[in-house]
Amino acid sequence: MNLKSNLIFTLYTIYGILLKVMASKGKVRGISGQYPLVQNVTVTEGGTANLTCRVEYNDNTSLQWSNPAQQTLFFGDKKALRDNRIELVRASWSELTISISDVSLSDEGMYTCSLFTMPVRTAKAYLTVLGVPEKPEIDGLTKPAMEGDQITLTCITQGSKPAADLRWFRNEKEVKGAKEVNASGKTFTVRSSLQLHVDRNDDGVAYTCRVDHVALAQMPQQATEVLEVHYAPRVEIIQSHAVPQEGQYLKLECVSKGNPSPDPVMWTKDGGELPDLDRMIVEGRELTFTSLNKTDNGTYRCEASNHLGTSSAEFVLYVYDVPTTLPPSTTPPPHPIPPDPTQASDLTVTGNRDPNALGQHGTDHALIGGVVAVVVFVTLCLIIVLGRYLARHKGTYLTNEAKGADDAPDADTAIINAEGNHAHAEEKKEYFI
């Protein structure tokens, strides 16, 4: 059976060679209008390529496909080359379609479709095979990295054709890397480097290298590495109340950020140990005062450390007096009094004011009381002076008729007596001392 196939292949080959020789010498003239039509094909390595040759007008002339080495693949519906990857798809007088499965880079090249007219007509189709890049790998990462280190991340991918493109991402944001391309036979090896000055903000950050290539349109390749950065702690103190007052509850939280975590933290007061552990409770990073008093005033210090260093923060505590307020009146007003916007504004401002300013209203009340006392005192003095004036002018006052009425029998005599006594008026004057 194999001998028969070889014989048929040999006869077809000889027949094709004879036709080409005759056409080259011009001994045979072809029929005009018969031209094979083909298209270039692009396929990914490992895929299947379909090569199709069509003729619009054909007078029962055979079609043939040959590979870049000019080996006949199919002559009509007859397979000529023993390659299990090559199969016949369709064969007729107007079309010859074949398929090549599991395509490799070595299959790339110019394929020829021949129409055996006089002369022989040919058309060429180029088969392009795309090399699929391998999954990228990231090198150069040290775990853990130390804050302040200089490191270089390198991403490598091989086997791409044409050369792949490498892109870097810091979390979701793209960053620029340095690209290098090297040819290796028909494929390319691509490298991209990314230099980093590591700080604490890089801790937990994901750096991703992604491969962009025409052969990876449906399933992009990428590699990701997460940085672990060790750094010395930083400390700050957060208070639960902005204005601590006597009798209040207060919590101070020591917020420390470091890797490895600086746990536990140390609390001190004025450079020494905490004096009253019954009221000052330390739980983890928190210092809690159950009931503040004036003895709690002082400077509190929180200190945290790990193997890379120590950090501390201080908080100056001043306990304010509790503001005093007048007891509410139990007697309701005769008529409802609408609220005064000015007074409401004053109360709002006072609520947000520093407790040291709460005594200003007490000073205003004392000033008003002093003015009222002065007014009362002046009023009393005026009343006393007026009383003395009225007392000095108190007595009996007589008219001229009355002055002589005591010894006169009638009014006329009384007038005469009064005029007579006028000369002695100086002797009857009264003086008040």
Coordinates of C-alpha atoms in Angstrom, one line a residue:
M1 CA 0.0 0.0 0.0
N2 CA 2.8 2.4 0.8
L3 CA 4.5 1.5 -2.5
K4 CA 1.3 2.4 -4.3
S5 CA 1.1 5.8 -2.5
N6 CA 4.7 6.6 -3.3
L7 CA 4.2 5.7 -6.9
I8 CA 1.2 8.0 -7.2
F9 CA 3.1 10.8 -5.5
T10 CA 6.0 10.3 -7.9
L11 CA 3.7 10.4 -10.9
Y12 CA 2.0 13.6 -9.7
T13 CA 5.3 15.2 -9.1
I14 CA 6.6 14.3 -12.5
Y15 CA 3.4 15.5 -14.1
G16 CA 3.7 18.8 -12.3
I17 CA 7.3 19.2 -13.3
L18 CA 6.5 18.6 -16.9
L19 CA 3.7 21.1 -16.9
K20 CA 6.1 23.7 -15.4
V21 CA 8.8 23.0 -18.0
M22 CA 6.3 23.2 -20.8
A23 CA 4.9 26.5 -19.5
S24 CA 8.4 28.0 -19.2
K25 CA 9.2 27.1 -22.8
G26 CA 5.9 28.6 -24.0
K27 CA 4.8 25.4 -25.8
V28 CA 1.4 25.3 -24.1
R29 CA -0.9 28.3 -23.9
G30 CA -3.4 28.6 -21.0
I31 CA -6.9 29.7 -20.8
S32 CA -7.2 33.4 -19.8
G33 CA -9.2 34.2 -16.6
Q34 CA -8.2 31.2 -14.5
Y35 CA -6.2 32.5 -11.5
P36 CA -6.0 30.8 -8.0
L37 CA -7.0 33.1 -5.0
V38 CA -5.4 32.7 -1.6
Q39 CA -5.1 34.7 1.7
N40 CA -2.3 35.0 4.3
V41 CA -2.9 33.2 7.5
T42 CA -1.8 34.0 11.1
V43 CA -2.1 31.3 13.8
T44 CA -0.8 30.9 17.4
E45 CA 1.8 28.3 18.1
G46 CA 0.0 25.0 18.9
G47 CA -3.1 26.1 17.0
T48 CA -4.6 25.0 13.6
A49 CA -4.1 26.8 10.3
N50 CA -6.5 26.4 7.4
L51 CA -5.1 27.1 3.9
T52 CA -7.7 27.7 1.2
C53 CA -7.2 28.1 -2.6
R54 CA -10.1 29.0 -4.8
V55 CA -10.7 29.4 -8.6
E56 CA -13.6 31.3 -10.1
Y57 CA -13.5 29.6 -13.5
N58 CA -12.0 26.2 -13.8
D59 CA -12.2 23.7 -16.7
N60 CA -11.6 20.6 -14.5
T61 CA -8.0 21.6 -13.9
S62 CA -6.3 20.2 -10.7
L63 CA -5.2 22.4 -7.8
Q64 CA -2.2 21.7 -5.6
W65 CA -0.8 23.0 -2.3
S66 CA 3.0 22.9 -1.5
N67 CA 4.9 24.0 1.6
P68 CA 7.8 26.4 1.8
A69 CA 10.3 23.6 0.9
Q70 CA 8.3 23.1 -2.3
Q71 CA 7.0 19.7 -1.1
T72 CA 3.6 18.8 -2.5
L73 CA 1.1 18.5 0.4
F74 CA -2.1 17.7 -1.6
F75 CA -2.7 17.3 -5.3
G76 CA -6.4 17.6 -5.7
D77 CA -7.9 15.2 -3.1
K78 CA -4.7 13.1 -3.0
K79 CA -2.4 13.5 0.0
A80 CA 1.2 13.6 -1.1
L81 CA 3.2 14.3 2.1
R82 CA 3.1 11.8 4.9
D83 CA 2.4 14.2 7.9
N84 CA -0.4 13.3 10.2
R85 CA -0.9 16.9 11.1
I86 CA -2.0 17.8 7.6
E87 CA -5.6 16.9 6.6
L88 CA -7.9 17.6 3.7
V89 CA -10.8 19.8 4.5
R90 CA -12.5 20.3 1.0
A91 CA -11.5 19.4 -2.5
S92 CA -13.4 20.4 -5.7
W93 CA -12.7 21.8 -9.1
S94 CA -13.1 25.3 -7.6
E95 CA -11.5 24.9 -4.2
L96 CA -8.8 23.1 -2.3
T97 CA -8.7 23.6 1.5
I98 CA -6.3 21.8 3.8
S99 CA -5.5 22.2 7.6
I100 CA -2.3 21.9 9.6
S101 CA -2.9 21.2 13.3
D102 CA -0.5 21.7 16.2
V103 CA 1.4 24.4 14.3
S104 CA 5.0 25.0 15.3
L105 CA 7.3 27.9 14.5
S106 CA 9.0 25.6 11.9
D107 CA 5.8 25.6 9.8
E108 CA 6.0 29.4 9.2
G109 CA 6.7 30.4 5.6
M110 CA 5.4 30.8 2.1
Y111 CA 2.8 28.2 0.9
T112 CA 2.0 27.9 -2.8
C113 CA -1.3 27.0 -4.5
S114 CA -0.8 25.9 -8.2
L115 CA -3.5 25.7 -10.9
F116 CA -2.2 23.3 -13.7
T117 CA -3.4 25.2 -16.7
M118 CA -1.2 26.0 -19.7
P119 CA 0.8 27.9 -18.4
V120 CA 0.6 27.0 -14.7
R121 CA -1.0 29.7 -12.5
T122 CA 0.3 30.1 -8.9
A123 CA -0.6 32.1 -5.8
K124 CA 1.3 32.4 -2.6
A125 CA 0.0 32.7 1.0
Y126 CA 2.3 33.4 4.0
L127 CA 1.7 31.4 7.2
T128 CA 2.6 33.5 10.3
V129 CA 3.1 31.6 13.5
L130 CA 2.9 33.6 16.8
G131 CA 5.2 32.5 19.6
V132 CA 3.3 32.4 22.9
P133 CA 5.3 34.1 25.7
E134 CA 5.8 32.1 28.9
K135 CA 4.4 33.1 32.2
P136 CA 6.6 35.9 33.6
E137 CA 8.8 35.5 36.7
I138 CA 9.9 38.2 39.1
D139 CA 13.4 38.1 40.6
G140 CA 15.3 40.3 43.0
L141 CA 12.8 40.5 45.8
T142 CA 14.2 40.1 49.3
K143 CA 11.8 39.2 52.2
P144 CA 11.6 41.1 54.3
A145 CA 13.1 44.4 52.9
M146 CA 14.3 47.0 55.3
E147 CA 13.2 50.7 55.1
G148 CA 15.7 52.6 53.2
D149 CA 17.0 49.7 51.1
Q150 CA 17.5 50.0 47.3
I151 CA 16.2 46.9 45.5
T152 CA 15.7 46.1 41.8
L153 CA 12.8 43.9 40.6
T154 CA 13.4 42.1 37.3
C155 CA 10.6 40.5 35.3
I156 CA 11.5 37.9 32.6
T157 CA 9.4 36.2 29.9
Q158 CA 10.6 33.9 27.1
G159 CA 9.4 32.3 23.9
S160 CA 7.5 35.3 22.5
K161 CA 7.2 36.1 18.7
P162 CA 7.1 38.9 18.1
A163 CA 8.7 40.3 21.2
A164 CA 6.3 40.8 24.1
D165 CA 5.8 44.0 26.0
L166 CA 6.2 44.0 29.8
R167 CA 4.3 46.5 32.1
W168 CA 4.7 47.1 35.8
F169 CA 1.9 48.0 38.2
R170 CA 2.1 49.2 41.9
N171 CA -1.2 48.0 43.2
E172 CA -3.5 49.3 40.4
K173 CA -1.3 52.2 39.2
E174 CA 1.1 51.6 36.3
V175 CA 4.8 52.5 36.9
K176 CA 7.6 52.7 34.4
G177 CA 10.3 50.0 34.1
A178 CA 13.4 49.6 31.9
K179 CA 12.9 47.1 29.0
E180 CA 15.5 44.8 27.4
V181 CA 14.9 42.5 24.4
N182 CA 17.2 39.6 23.3
A183 CA 16.6 37.3 20.2
S184 CA 16.8 33.6 20.7
G185 CA 16.3 31.8 17.4
K186 CA 12.9 32.8 16.1
T187 CA 11.7 33.8 19.5
F188 CA 12.6 36.6 22.0
T189 CA 13.5 36.9 25.6
V190 CA 12.2 40.1 27.2
R191 CA 13.3 41.6 30.6
S192 CA 12.0 44.6 32.4
S193 CA 13.7 46.1 35.6
L194 CA 12.1 48.3 38.2
Q195 CA 14.2 50.1 40.8
L196 CA 12.7 50.9 44.2
H197 CA 13.8 53.0 47.2
V198 CA 11.9 51.1 49.9
D199 CA 10.1 53.0 52.6
R200 CA 7.3 52.1 55.1
N201 CA 4.6 53.0 52.5
D202 CA 5.7 50.0 50.4
D203 CA 4.8 47.6 53.2
G204 CA 2.0 45.3 51.9
V205 CA 2.1 46.9 48.3
A206 CA 1.6 44.4 45.4
Y207 CA 4.0 44.8 42.4
T208 CA 2.6 43.1 39.3
C209 CA 4.4 42.4 36.0
R210 CA 2.0 41.8 33.1
V211 CA 2.8 40.5 29.6
D212 CA 1.1 42.1 26.7
H213 CA 1.2 40.1 23.4
V214 CA -1.1 39.5 20.4
A215 CA -1.1 35.8 21.2
L216 CA -2.5 36.5 24.7
A217 CA -5.6 38.6 23.8
Q218 CA -7.9 36.2 25.7
M219 CA -5.7 35.2 28.7
P220 CA -3.0 37.7 29.7
Q221 CA -0.1 36.4 31.7
Q222 CA 1.1 38.1 34.8
A223 CA 3.1 37.6 38.1
T224 CA 2.6 39.4 41.4
E225 CA 4.9 39.9 44.4
V226 CA 3.8 41.6 47.7
L227 CA 6.5 43.6 49.5
E228 CA 7.1 43.1 53.2
V229 CA 9.0 46.1 54.7
H230 CA 10.3 46.2 58.3
Y231 CA 10.7 49.6 59.8
A232 CA 11.1 51.3 63.2
P233 CA 7.9 52.4 65.1
R234 CA 6.3 55.9 65.1
V235 CA 4.1 56.9 68.1
E236 CA 1.4 59.4 68.8
I237 CA -1.1 59.8 71.7
I238 CA -4.8 60.3 71.1
Q239 CA -7.0 61.6 74.0
S240 CA -10.7 60.9 74.4
H241 CA -11.6 64.4 75.8
A242 CA -10.4 67.7 74.6
V243 CA -11.0 69.4 77.9
P244 CA -10.5 67.0 80.8
Q245 CA -12.3 68.0 84.0
E246 CA -12.3 66.8 87.6
G247 CA -14.3 63.6 88.1
Q248 CA -14.3 62.7 84.4
Y249 CA -13.3 59.5 82.7
L250 CA -10.3 59.9 80.4
K251 CA -8.6 57.5 78.0
L252 CA -5.2 58.1 76.3
E253 CA -4.4 55.8 73.4
C254 CA -0.8 55.2 72.3
V255 CA -1.0 54.7 68.5
S256 CA 2.2 53.0 67.3
K257 CA 3.0 52.0 63.8
G258 CA 5.9 49.7 63.1
N259 CA 6.9 46.4 61.5
P260 CA 7.3 44.1 63.4
S261 CA 4.5 45.5 65.6
P262 CA 5.9 47.2 68.8
D263 CA 3.7 45.5 71.4
P264 CA 3.5 46.1 74.3
V265 CA 4.0 49.8 74.9
M266 CA 5.3 51.5 78.1
W267 CA 3.6 54.3 80.0
T268 CA 5.3 56.7 82.4
K269 CA 4.4 60.0 84.3
D270 CA 7.0 62.8 84.7
G271 CA 9.8 60.4 84.0
G272 CA 8.7 57.8 86.6
E273 CA 6.2 55.0 87.1
L274 CA 2.5 55.6 87.2
P275 CA 1.6 56.7 90.8
D276 CA -2.0 55.5 91.2
L277 CA -2.6 52.1 89.6
D278 CA -6.1 51.9 91.1
R279 CA -7.3 54.8 89.0
M280 CA -4.8 54.6 86.2
I281 CA -5.5 51.3 84.3
V282 CA -3.1 50.2 81.5
E283 CA -4.7 47.8 79.0
G284 CA -2.5 47.1 75.9
R285 CA -1.9 50.5 74.3
E286 CA -4.5 52.4 76.4
L287 CA -4.1 54.3 79.6
T288 CA -7.5 54.9 81.3
F289 CA -8.2 57.3 84.2
T290 CA -11.4 56.2 86.0
S291 CA -11.9 59.6 87.8
L292 CA -9.7 62.6 87.2
N293 CA -8.4 64.9 89.9
K294 CA -5.8 67.7 90.2
T295 CA -3.1 65.2 91.3
D296 CA -3.2 63.7 87.8
N297 CA -1.7 66.9 86.3
G298 CA 1.7 66.1 84.6
T299 CA 3.5 64.9 81.5
Y300 CA 2.6 61.3 80.4
R301 CA 5.0 59.5 78.0
C302 CA 4.3 56.5 75.8
E303 CA 7.2 54.5 74.4
A304 CA 7.2 51.7 71.8
S305 CA 10.1 49.7 70.3
N306 CA 11.1 46.9 68.0
H307 CA 14.4 45.5 66.8
L308 CA 14.8 48.4 64.4
G309 CA 14.4 51.3 66.9
T310 CA 12.4 53.1 69.6
S311 CA 9.9 55.9 69.4
S312 CA 8.0 57.9 72.0
A313 CA 5.4 60.6 72.4
E314 CA 4.4 62.9 75.3
F315 CA 1.1 64.3 76.5
V316 CA 0.7 67.1 79.0
L317 CA -2.4 66.6 81.1
Y318 CA -4.1 69.5 82.9
V319 CA -7.3 68.8 84.8
Y320 CA -9.7 71.7 84.8
D321 CA -12.2 72.6 87.5
V322 CA -15.8 71.6 87.0
P323 CA -17.8 74.8 85.9
T324 CA -20.4 75.9 88.5
T325 CA -24.0 76.7 87.4
L326 CA -27.0 78.3 89.3
P327 CA -29.8 75.9 90.3
P328 CA -32.9 76.1 88.0
S329 CA -35.8 78.3 89.4
T330 CA -38.8 76.4 90.7
T331 CA -41.2 79.3 90.1
P332 CA -42.5 79.4 86.6
P333 CA -42.6 82.8 84.9
P334 CA -46.0 84.5 84.6
H335 CA -45.8 84.6 80.8
P336 CA -43.8 82.4 78.4
I337 CA -40.6 84.2 77.4
P338 CA -39.3 83.4 73.9
P339 CA -35.6 82.4 73.8
D340 CA -33.1 85.1 73.1
P341 CA -31.0 84.2 70.1
T342 CA -28.1 86.3 71.5
Q343 CA -28.2 84.4 74.8
A344 CA -28.4 81.1 72.9
S345 CA -25.4 82.1 70.9
D346 CA -23.5 83.0 74.1
L347 CA -24.3 79.6 75.6
T348 CA -23.1 77.8 72.5
V349 CA -19.9 79.7 72.5
T350 CA -19.4 79.1 76.2
G351 CA -19.9 75.4 75.7
N352 CA -17.0 75.4 73.3
R353 CA -14.8 77.7 75.3
D354 CA -11.8 76.7 77.4
P355 CA -12.8 76.1 81.0
N356 CA -10.4 78.8 82.2
A357 CA -12.7 81.3 80.5
L358 CA -15.8 80.1 82.4
G359 CA -15.2 82.6 85.2
Q360 CA -15.7 85.6 83.0
H361 CA -19.5 85.6 83.6
G362 CA -18.8 85.6 87.4
T363 CA -16.7 88.7 87.0
D364 CA -19.5 90.4 85.0
H365 CA -22.0 89.6 87.8
A366 CA -19.7 91.1 90.4
L367 CA -19.3 94.3 88.4
I368 CA -23.1 94.7 88.0
G369 CA -23.6 94.0 91.7
G370 CA -21.0 96.8 92.6
V371 CA -22.8 99.3 90.4
V372 CA -26.2 98.5 92.0
A373 CA -24.6 98.9 95.5
V374 CA -23.3 102.4 94.5
V375 CA -26.7 103.4 93.2
V376 CA -28.4 102.3 96.4
F377 CA -25.8 104.1 98.6
V378 CA -26.2 107.4 96.6
T379 CA -30.0 107.1 96.9
L380 CA -29.8 106.6 100.7
C381 CA -27.5 109.7 101.0
L382 CA -30.0 111.8 99.1
I383 CA -32.9 110.7 101.3
I384 CA -30.9 111.6 104.5
V385 CA -30.0 115.1 103.2
L386 CA -33.5 115.8 102.2
G387 CA -34.8 114.7 105.6
R388 CA -32.4 117.1 107.4
Y389 CA -33.5 119.9 105.2
L390 CA -37.1 119.4 105.9
A391 CA -36.4 119.2 109.7
R392 CA -34.6 122.5 109.7
H393 CA -37.6 124.3 108.2
K394 CA -40.2 122.8 110.5
G395 CA -42.3 125.5 112.8
T396 CA -45.3 127.8 113.0
Y397 CA -45.6 130.7 110.6
L398 CA -48.1 133.7 111.2
T399 CA -49.6 136.4 109.0
N400 CA -49.5 140.1 109.9
E401 CA -53.1 140.0 111.2
A402 CA -52.3 136.9 113.3
K403 CA -49.3 138.6 114.9
G404 CA -51.6 141.3 116.6
A405 CA -54.7 139.2 117.0
D406 CA -53.8 138.1 120.5
D407 CA -54.4 141.5 122.2
A408 CA -56.8 143.1 119.6
P409 CA -60.6 143.1 120.0
D410 CA -61.1 143.3 116.2
A411 CA -59.3 142.9 112.9
D412 CA -58.4 146.6 112.4
T413 CA -56.8 146.8 115.8
A414 CA -54.9 143.6 115.1
I415 CA -53.4 145.1 112.0
I416 CA -52.4 148.2 113.9
N417 CA -50.8 146.1 116.6
A418 CA -49.0 144.0 114.0
E419 CA -47.4 147.1 112.5
G420 CA -46.4 148.3 115.9
N421 CA -44.8 145.1 116.7
H422 CA -42.9 145.0 113.4
A423 CA -40.1 147.1 114.9
H424 CA -39.5 144.4 117.4
A425 CA -39.4 141.6 114.9
E426 CA -35.6 141.2 115.1
E427 CA -36.0 140.3 118.8
K428 CA -38.5 137.5 118.0
K429 CA -36.5 135.7 115.3
E430 CA -35.8 132.0 115.8
Y431 CA -32.4 130.5 114.8
F432 CA -31.7 126.8 114.1
I433 CA -28.4 125.4 114.8

